[in-house]
XYZ file of C-alpha atoms in Angstrom:
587
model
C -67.381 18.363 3.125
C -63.743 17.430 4.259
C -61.112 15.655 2.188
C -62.260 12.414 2.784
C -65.872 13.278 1.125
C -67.622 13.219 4.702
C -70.078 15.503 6.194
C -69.136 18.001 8.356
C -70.071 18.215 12.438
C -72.847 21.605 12.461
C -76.645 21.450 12.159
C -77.366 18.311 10.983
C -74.063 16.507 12.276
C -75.151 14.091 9.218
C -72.401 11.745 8.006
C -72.951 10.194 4.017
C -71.916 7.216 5.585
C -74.531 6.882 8.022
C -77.171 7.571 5.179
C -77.323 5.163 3.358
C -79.672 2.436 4.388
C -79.917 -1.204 3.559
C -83.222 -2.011 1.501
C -84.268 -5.146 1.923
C -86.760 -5.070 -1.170
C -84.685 -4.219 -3.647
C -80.751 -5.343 -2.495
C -79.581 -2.497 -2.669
C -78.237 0.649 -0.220
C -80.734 3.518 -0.725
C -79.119 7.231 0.195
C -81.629 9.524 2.778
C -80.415 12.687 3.718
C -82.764 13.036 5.988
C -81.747 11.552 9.422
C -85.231 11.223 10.614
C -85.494 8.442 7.550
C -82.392 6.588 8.550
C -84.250 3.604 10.470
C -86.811 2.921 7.669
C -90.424 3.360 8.606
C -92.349 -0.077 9.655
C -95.635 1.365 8.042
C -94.021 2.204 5.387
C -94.329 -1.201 4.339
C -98.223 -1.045 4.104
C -99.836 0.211 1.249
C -101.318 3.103 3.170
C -97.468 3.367 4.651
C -96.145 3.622 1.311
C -98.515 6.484 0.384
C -97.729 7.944 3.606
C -94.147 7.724 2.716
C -94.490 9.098 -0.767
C -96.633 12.362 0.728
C -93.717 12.604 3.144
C -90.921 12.499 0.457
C -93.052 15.109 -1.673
C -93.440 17.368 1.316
C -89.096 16.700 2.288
C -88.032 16.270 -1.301
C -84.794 14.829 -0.106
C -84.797 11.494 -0.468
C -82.872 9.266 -3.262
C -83.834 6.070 -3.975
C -81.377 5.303 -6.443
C -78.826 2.144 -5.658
C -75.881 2.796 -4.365
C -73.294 1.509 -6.952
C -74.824 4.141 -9.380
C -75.035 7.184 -7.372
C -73.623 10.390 -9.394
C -73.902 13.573 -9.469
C -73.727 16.591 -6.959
C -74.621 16.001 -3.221
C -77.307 17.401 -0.950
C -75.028 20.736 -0.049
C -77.627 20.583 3.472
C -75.213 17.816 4.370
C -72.505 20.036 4.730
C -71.753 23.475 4.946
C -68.270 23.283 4.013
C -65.691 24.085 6.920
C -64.158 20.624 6.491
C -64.358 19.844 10.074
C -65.327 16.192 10.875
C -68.421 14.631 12.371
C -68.339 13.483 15.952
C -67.429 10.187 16.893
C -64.980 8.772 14.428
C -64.610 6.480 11.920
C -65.832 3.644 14.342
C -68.611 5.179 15.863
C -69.975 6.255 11.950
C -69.547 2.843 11.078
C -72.122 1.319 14.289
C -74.251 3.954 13.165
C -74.487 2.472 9.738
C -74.782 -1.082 10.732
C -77.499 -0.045 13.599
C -79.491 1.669 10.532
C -79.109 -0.882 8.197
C -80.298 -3.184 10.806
C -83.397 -0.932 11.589
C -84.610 -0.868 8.113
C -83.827 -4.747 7.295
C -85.906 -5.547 10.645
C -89.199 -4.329 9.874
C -92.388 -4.003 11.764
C -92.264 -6.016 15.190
C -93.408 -9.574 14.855
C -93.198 -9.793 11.237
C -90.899 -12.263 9.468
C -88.107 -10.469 8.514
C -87.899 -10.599 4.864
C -84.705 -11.684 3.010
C -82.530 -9.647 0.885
C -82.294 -10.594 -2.794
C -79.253 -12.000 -3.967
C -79.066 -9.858 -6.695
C -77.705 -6.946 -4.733
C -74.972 -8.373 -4.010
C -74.157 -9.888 -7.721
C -75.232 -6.002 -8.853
C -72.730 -4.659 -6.317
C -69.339 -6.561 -7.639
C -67.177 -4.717 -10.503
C -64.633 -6.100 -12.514
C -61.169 -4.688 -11.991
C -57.202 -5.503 -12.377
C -53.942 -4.835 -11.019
C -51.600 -7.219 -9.708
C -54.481 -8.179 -7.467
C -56.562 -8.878 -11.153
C -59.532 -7.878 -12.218
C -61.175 -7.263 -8.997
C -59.632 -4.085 -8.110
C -62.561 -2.131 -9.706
C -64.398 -3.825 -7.341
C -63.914 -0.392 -5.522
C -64.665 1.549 -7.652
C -68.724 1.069 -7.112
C -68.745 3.754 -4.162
C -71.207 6.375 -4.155
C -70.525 9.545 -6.024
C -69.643 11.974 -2.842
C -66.238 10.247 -3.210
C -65.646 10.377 -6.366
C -63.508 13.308 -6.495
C -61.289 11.336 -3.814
C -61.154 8.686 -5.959
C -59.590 10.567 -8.780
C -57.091 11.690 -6.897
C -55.762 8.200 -6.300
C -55.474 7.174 -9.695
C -52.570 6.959 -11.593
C -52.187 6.821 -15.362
C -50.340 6.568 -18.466
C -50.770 7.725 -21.923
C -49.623 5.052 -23.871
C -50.432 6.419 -27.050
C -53.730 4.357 -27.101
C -57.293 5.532 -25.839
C -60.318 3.671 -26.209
C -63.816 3.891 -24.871
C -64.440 2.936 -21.307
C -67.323 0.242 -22.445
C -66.925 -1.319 -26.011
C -69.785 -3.148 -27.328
C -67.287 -6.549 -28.562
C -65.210 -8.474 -26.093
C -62.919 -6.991 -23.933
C -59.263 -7.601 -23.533
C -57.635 -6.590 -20.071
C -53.898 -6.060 -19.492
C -52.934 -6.605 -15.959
C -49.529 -5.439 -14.625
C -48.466 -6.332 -11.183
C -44.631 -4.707 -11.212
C -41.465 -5.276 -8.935
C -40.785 -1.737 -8.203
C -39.287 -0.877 -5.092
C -40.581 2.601 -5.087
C -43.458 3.785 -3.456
C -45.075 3.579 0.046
C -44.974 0.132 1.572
C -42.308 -1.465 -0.874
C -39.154 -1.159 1.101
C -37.314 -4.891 0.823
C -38.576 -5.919 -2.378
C -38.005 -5.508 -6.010
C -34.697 -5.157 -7.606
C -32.573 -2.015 -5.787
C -32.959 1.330 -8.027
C -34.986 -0.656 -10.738
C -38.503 0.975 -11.973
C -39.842 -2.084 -12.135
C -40.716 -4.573 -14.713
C -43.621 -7.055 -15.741
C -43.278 -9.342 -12.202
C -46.841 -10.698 -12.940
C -48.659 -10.161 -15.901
C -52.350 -11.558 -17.145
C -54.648 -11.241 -20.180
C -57.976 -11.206 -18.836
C -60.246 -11.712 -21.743
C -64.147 -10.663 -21.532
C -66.380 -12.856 -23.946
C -68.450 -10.406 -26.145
C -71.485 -11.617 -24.353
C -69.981 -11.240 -21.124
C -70.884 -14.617 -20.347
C -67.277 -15.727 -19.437
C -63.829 -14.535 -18.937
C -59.896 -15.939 -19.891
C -57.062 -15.049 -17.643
C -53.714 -15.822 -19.179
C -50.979 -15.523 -17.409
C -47.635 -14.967 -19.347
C -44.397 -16.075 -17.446
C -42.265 -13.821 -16.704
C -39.021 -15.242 -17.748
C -40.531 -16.507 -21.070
C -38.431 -15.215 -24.014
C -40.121 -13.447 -26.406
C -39.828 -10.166 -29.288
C -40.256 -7.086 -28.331
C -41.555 -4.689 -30.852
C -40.753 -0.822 -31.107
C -42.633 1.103 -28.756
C -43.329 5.050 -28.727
C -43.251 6.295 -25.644
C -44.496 9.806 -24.073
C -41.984 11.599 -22.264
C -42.661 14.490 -19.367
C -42.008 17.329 -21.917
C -45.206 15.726 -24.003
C -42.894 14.489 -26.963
C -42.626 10.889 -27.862
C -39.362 8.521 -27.912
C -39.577 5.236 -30.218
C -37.808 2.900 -28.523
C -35.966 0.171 -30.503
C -37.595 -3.499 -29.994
C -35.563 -6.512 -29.277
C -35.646 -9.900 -29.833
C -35.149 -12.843 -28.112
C -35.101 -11.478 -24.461
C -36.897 -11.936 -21.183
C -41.253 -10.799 -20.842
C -40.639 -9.231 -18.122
C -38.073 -6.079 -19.572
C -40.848 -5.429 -21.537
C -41.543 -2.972 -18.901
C -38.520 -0.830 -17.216
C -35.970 -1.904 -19.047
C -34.818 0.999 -21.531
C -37.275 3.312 -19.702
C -40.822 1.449 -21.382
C -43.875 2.210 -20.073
C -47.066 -0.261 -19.996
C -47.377 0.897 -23.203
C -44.192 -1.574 -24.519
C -45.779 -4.685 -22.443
C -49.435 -3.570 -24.117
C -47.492 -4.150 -27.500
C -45.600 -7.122 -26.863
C -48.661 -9.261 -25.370
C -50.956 -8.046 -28.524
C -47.741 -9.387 -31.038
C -47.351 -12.586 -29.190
C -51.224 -13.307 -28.813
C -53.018 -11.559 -32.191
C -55.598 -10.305 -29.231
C -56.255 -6.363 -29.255
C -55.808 -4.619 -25.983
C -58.121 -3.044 -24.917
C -57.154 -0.945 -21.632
C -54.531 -1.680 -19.013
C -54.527 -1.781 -14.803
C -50.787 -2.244 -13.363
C -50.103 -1.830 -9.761
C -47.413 -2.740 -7.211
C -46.337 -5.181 -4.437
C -47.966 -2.978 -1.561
C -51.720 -3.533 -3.871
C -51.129 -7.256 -2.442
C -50.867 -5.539 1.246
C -53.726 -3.034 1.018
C -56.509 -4.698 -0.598
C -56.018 -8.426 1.322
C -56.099 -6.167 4.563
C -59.300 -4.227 3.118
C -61.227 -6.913 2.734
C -59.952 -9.049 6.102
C -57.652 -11.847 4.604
C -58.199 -14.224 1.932
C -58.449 -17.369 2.369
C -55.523 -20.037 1.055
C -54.660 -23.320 0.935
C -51.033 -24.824 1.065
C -50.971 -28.842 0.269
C -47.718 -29.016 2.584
C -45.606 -27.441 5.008
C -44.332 -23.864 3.262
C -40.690 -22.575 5.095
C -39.425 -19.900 2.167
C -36.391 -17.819 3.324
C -36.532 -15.608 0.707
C -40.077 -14.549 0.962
C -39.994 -15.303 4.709
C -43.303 -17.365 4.148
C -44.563 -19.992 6.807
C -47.372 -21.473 6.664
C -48.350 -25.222 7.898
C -50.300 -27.532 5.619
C -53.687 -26.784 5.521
C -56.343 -23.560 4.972
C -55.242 -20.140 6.001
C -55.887 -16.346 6.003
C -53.355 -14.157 4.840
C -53.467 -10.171 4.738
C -50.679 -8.103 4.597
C -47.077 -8.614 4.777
C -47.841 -12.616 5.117
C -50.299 -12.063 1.796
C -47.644 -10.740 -0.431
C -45.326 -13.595 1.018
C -47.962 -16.254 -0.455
C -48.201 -14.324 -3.963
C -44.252 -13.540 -4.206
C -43.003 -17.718 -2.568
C -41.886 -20.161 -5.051
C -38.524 -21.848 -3.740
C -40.380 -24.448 -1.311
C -43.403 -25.130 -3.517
C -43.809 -27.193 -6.784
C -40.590 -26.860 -8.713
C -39.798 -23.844 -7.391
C -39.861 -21.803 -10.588
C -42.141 -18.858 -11.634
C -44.084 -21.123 -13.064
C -44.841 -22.554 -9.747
C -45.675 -18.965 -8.420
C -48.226 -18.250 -11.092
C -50.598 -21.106 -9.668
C -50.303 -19.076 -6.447
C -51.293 -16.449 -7.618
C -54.073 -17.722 -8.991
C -54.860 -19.508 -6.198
C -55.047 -16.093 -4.571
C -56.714 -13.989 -7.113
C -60.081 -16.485 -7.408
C -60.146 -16.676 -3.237
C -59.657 -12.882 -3.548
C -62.540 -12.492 -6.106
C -65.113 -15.052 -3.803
C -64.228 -12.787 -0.467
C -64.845 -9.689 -2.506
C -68.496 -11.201 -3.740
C -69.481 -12.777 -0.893
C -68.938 -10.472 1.872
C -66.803 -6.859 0.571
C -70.038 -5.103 -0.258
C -71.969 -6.164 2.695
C -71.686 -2.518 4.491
C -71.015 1.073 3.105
C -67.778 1.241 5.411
C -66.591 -1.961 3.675
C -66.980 -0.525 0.257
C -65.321 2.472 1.190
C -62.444 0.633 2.088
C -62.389 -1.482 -0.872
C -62.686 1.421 -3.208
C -59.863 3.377 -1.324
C -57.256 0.632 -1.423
C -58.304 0.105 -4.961
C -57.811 3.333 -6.358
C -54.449 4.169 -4.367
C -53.276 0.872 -6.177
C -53.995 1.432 -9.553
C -52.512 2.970 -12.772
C -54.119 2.943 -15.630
C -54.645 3.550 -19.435
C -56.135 7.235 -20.527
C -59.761 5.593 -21.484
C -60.824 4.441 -17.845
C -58.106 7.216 -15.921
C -61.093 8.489 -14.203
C -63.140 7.057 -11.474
C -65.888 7.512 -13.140
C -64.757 5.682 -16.054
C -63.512 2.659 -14.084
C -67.087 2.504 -12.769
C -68.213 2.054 -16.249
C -66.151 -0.680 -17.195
C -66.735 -2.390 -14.436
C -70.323 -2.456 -14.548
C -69.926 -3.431 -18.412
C -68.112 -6.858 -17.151
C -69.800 -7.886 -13.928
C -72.386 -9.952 -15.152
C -69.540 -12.641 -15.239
C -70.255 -15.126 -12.910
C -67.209 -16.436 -10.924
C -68.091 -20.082 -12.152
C -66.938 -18.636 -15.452
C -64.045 -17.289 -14.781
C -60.832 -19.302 -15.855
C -57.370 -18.769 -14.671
C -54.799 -20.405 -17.488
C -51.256 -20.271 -18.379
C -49.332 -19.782 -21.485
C -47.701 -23.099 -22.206
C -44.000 -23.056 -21.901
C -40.567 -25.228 -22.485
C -37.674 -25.552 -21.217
C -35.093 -23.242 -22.828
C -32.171 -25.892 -24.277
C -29.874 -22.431 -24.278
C -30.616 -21.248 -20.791
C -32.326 -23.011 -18.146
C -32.779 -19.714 -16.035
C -35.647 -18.827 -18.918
C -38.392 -20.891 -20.679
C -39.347 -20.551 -24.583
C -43.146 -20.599 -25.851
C -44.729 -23.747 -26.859
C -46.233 -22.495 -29.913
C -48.125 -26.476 -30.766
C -50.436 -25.594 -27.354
C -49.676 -21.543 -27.220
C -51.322 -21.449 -30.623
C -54.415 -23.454 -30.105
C -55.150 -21.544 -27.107
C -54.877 -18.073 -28.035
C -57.061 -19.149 -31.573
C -59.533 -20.058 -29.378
C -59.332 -17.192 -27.103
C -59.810 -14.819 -30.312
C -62.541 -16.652 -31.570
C -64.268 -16.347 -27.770
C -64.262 -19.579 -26.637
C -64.926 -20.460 -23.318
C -61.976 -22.104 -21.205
C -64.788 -22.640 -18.251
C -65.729 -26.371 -18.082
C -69.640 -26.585 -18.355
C -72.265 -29.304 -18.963
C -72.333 -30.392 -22.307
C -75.456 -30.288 -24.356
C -77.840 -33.560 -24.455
C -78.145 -33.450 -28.212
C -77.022 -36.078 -30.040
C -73.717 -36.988 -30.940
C -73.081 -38.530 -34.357
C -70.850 -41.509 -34.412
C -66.993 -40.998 -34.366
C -65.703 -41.360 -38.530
C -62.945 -44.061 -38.378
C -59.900 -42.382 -39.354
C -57.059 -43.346 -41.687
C -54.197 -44.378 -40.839
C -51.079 -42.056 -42.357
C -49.611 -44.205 -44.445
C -53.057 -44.482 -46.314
C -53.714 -40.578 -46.634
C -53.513 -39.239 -50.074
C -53.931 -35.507 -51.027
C -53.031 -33.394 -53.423
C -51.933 -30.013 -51.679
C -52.780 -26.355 -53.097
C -52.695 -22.733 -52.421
C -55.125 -20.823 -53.326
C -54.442 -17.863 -50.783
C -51.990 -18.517 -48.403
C -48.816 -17.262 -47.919
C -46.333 -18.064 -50.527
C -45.010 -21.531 -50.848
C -47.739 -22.268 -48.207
C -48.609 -25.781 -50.721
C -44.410 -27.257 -50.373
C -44.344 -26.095 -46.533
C -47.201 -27.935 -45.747
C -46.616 -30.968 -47.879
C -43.117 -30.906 -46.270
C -44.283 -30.913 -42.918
C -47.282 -33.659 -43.510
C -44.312 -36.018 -44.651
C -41.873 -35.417 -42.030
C -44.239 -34.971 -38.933
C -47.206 -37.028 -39.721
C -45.527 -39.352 -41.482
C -48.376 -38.900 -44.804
C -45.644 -40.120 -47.523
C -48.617 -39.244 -50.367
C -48.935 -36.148 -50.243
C -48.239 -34.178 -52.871
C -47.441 -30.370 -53.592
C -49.840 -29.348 -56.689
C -48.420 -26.138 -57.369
C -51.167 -23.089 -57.122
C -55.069 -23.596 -57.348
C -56.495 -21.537 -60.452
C -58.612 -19.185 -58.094
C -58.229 -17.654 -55.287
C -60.180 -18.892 -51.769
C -61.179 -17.179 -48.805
C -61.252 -20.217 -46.599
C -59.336 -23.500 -46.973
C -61.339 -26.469 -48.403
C -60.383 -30.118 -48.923
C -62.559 -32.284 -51.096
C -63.040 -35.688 -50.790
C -65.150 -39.000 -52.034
C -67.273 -41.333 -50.398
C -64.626 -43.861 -49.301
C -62.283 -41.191 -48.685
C -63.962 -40.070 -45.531
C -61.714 -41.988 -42.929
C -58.486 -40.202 -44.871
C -60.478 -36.907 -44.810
C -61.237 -37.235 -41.012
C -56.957 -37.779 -40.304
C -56.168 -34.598 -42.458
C -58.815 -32.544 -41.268
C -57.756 -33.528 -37.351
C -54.144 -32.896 -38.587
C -54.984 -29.403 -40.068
C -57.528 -28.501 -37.510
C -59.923 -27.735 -40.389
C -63.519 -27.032 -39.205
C -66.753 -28.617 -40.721
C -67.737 -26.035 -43.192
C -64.138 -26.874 -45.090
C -65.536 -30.254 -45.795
C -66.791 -31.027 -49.556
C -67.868 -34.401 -50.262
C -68.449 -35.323 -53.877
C -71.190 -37.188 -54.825
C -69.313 -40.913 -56.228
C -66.455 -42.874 -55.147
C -62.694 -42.330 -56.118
C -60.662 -44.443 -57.667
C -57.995 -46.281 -55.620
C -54.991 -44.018 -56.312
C -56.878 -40.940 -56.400
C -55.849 -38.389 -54.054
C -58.114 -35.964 -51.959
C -57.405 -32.257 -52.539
C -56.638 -29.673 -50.170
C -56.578 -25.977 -51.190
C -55.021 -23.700 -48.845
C -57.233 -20.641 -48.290
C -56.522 -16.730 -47.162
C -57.270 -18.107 -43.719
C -54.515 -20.514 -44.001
C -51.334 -19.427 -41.334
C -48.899 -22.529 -41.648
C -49.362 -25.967 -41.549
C -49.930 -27.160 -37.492
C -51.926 -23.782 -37.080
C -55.468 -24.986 -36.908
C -57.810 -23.421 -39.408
C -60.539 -23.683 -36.936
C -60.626 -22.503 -33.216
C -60.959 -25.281 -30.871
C -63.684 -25.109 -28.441
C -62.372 -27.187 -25.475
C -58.659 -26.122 -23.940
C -56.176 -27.773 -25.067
C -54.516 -30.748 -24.113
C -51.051 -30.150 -21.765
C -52.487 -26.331 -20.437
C -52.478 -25.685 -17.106
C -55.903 -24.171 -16.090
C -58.167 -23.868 -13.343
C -61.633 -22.554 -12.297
C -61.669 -19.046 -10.151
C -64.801 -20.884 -8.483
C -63.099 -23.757 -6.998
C -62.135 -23.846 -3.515
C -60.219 -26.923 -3.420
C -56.795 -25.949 -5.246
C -53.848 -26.356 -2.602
C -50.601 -25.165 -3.102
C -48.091 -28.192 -3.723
């Protein structure tokens, strides 16, 4: 076998390539070594075929069955005898072979309907992944096991101080890194001159628990934002703490003072409360590579696009990008939207979910394909300890595929203005908050159909001048009651509300207790507070008309304008968008 995990030209002249052969029954590629098998028997679709066939793999004891996306293990060595010289033919000619075979087997006996393939090959076949390109990256990573060895050898990675399992049973929170470094094949032109790079494009893919749906939030890069110390390993194996700051750009959370992923890892789980649980980062030339692998990806631009500085042109309309031109469409900004970053993310996006769909619907559909895939893949990738092998990556991927693209949302933290510099943007923490509580508490931000149950009717709700509560704390953080009595005066405008000093006991969760005829006041404070149902006490008789409701302020309390409970639908003012739709245009 030569470097590139192929068979070598002797007695059998046998590429891997060329043996694995489309099944039609199951989906799935199915490895023969033996050549003779290649074009699958027509009788062996009989019953007395099949026993046929089963006497003849008995007899040969060489053929695998297994699929192909979890082959392992040591090859055939009657494949090759270990000279490293190459098969005859080429790349091309291998490639015909495979398709010819593939169409032999999928053909069948001669006038018999040809059967179709299931469609769960193909949903079997696609792997979760990251990089700048996202998630889909591991994608590539499903090739058969006589390249896994090459595989390694592509990967990069970083110990960041940090290494957890490959597959964790609870969700799964993905750091991906697409940097602005100049270095490295294929990245001549772009990227700051003699910089290492920093966070250009950064997203927190988060994997529900039941791997039902998935969260991509990206963070803008000129967002200002803390960041927090971060211990660094050096070449010599010791490790450098390097100071935090505060109040600078996202995007020197990586580079800047010599951080690794490692610093960004730390500053994304302090801004969002979400543990990280493994991080892919690549560069611009990922962009090139994989868009070419797969044969262009499909975008859309809602007008004319003429961007000098990215050298972008495209007319109005649907196009294929690969390449150079693909890295224009992810890197333009100037001539679309505003022209900020923020612009630029919903590119991006726009490029990532085509990128996803091409990979699903047609990446897999030949072993030559998925070579291809898995080779640009790897050569783009660095990664975290826990999934540096490929191997590894092939285990977290097939932990995450069963998330169907339909549930698969692209969102982005919500920003302002910044009043002191309008080069940078600050968080807005009143829709920021919201949606990372309801990212930790595994919400879907995929729009679905809502149940058929039925609704109860809307409570009227109080108006503020007519809410009354006496304010607690019976576990929040000290002076918890006056800050949130404070802030139900001066931003809701709730002149009776009251700071009662500390409840006698301590509470886990926050609770407010109300009458009767207090329900329309309880249904204002409990929007207000974003308090879910479970806080809700209702005595059994009526209050009296100056008697106040009473809200105790639990352990789970943050501050007031923090909702207690997570919502379940995004919020209100975030930009979002479903990796399944094919009509977003750039505009």
């Amino acid at each position: 076998m030569d470097a590139q995990g192929r068979g070598r030209a002797g007695d059998n002249n046998v590429d891997p390539a060329d043996q694995w052969v489309f099944d039609p029954d199951t989906g799935n590629y199915e490895l023969r070594l033996d050549p003779g098998q290649a074009a699958a028997r027509p009788s062996d679709r009989t019953a007395a075929g099949r026993r046929a066939a089963r006497k003849r793999d008995a007899e040969v004891g060489d053929t695998d069955t297994r699929p192909l996306p979890t082959q392992r293990g040591k090859r055939d060595e009657s494949a090759a005898d270990g000279d490293g010289e190459r098969p005859a033919g080429g790349r091309a000619a291998r490639r015909a072979a495979a398709a010819r075979t593939a169409t032999a087997a999928e053909a069948g006996p001669a006038g018999r309907r040809k059967r179709k393939p299931k469609k769960s090959g193909k949903k079997r076949a696609l792997h979760w992944t990251a990089g700048v390109v996202g998630f889909v990256l591991v994608a590539g990573c499903g090739a058969a096991y006589y390249i896994y060895q090459e595989l390694d050898g592509n990967i990069s990675k970083v110990d960041v101080g940090v290494e957890n399992d490959a597959v964790s049973e609870g969700p799964v929170n993905l750091l991906i890194i697409g940097t602005d470094s100049r270095s490295g094949k294929g990245n001549g032109g772009y990227g700051d001159v003699g910089s290492v790079g920093h966070a250009d494009t950064t997203i927190l893919m988060h994997i529900s628990k039941d791997r039902t749906n998935a969260t991509a939030l990206s963070i803008p890069r000129d967002m200002i934002t803390d960041i927090p110390n971060c211990p660094t390993k050096q070449k010599d194996g010791s490790t450098k703490n390097i100071r935090g700051e505060e109040g600078v750009r996202f995007n020197t959370s990586l580079g800047q003072e010599s951080r690794d992923p490692g610093c960004t890892w730390r500053t994304v789980e302090k801004m969002t409360g979400l543990k990280i649980n493994h991080f892919m980062m690549a560069d611009f030339n990922a962009v090139k590579e994989l868009s070419t692998a797969v044969d262009g990806v499909e975008v859309c631009a809602g007008k004319d696009i003429n961007d000098p500085k990215s050298h972008l042109k495209l007319k109005a309309g649907r196009h294929t990008v690969k390449g150079e031109q693909a890295l224009a469409f992810v890197r333009t900004r100037h001539t679309v939207g505003f022209g900020s970053d923020l612009s630029r993310i919903e590119l991006q996006q726009q490029f990532l979910s085509s990128l996803i769909r091409k990979l699903k619907s047609s990446a897999f559909s030949s072993p030559g394909k998925l070579y291809d895939v898995s080779q640009a893949a790897t050569k783009a990738l660095t990664v975290d300890t826990g999934i540096g092998t490929a191997s590894k990556l092939l285990d977290f991927g097939t932990d995450l595929k069963k998330v169907d693209i339909d549930k698969v949302t692209f969102a982005t933290v919500p920003v302002l203005d910044n009043p002191k510099d309008p080069a940078t943007v600050i968080m807005d923490k009143a829709k920021a908050d919201p949606l990372f509580a309801m990212v930790r508490a595994d919400h879907t931000l995929a729009k679905g159909k809502k149940g058929k149950g039925k609704k109860s009717a809307p409570v009227k709700k109080a108006p503020p001048e007519a809410v009354r509560v006496d304010v607690t704390n019976g576990g929040g953080p000290i002076g918890s009651a006056q800050e949130t009595v404070d802030w139900l005066q001066n931003t809701k405008a709730a002149k009776l509300s009251t700071n009662a000093g500390n409840a006698p006991a301590k509470l886990a969760a926050t609770r407010l207790e109300y009458a009767p005829n207090q329900a329309d006041q309880a249904a204002t404070l409990a929007d207000w507070m974003g308090l879910p149902k479970s806080a809700l006490k209702k005595s059994g008789q009526n209050a009296g008309d100056r008697q106040p409701m009473k809200l105790v302020l639990g352990k789970d309390f943050k501050a007031p304008g923090s909702p207690i409970e997570a919502p379940t639908e995004t919020p209100d003012g975030v930009q979002n968008v479903n990796a399944d739709d094919k009509n977003v245009c750039a505009k």
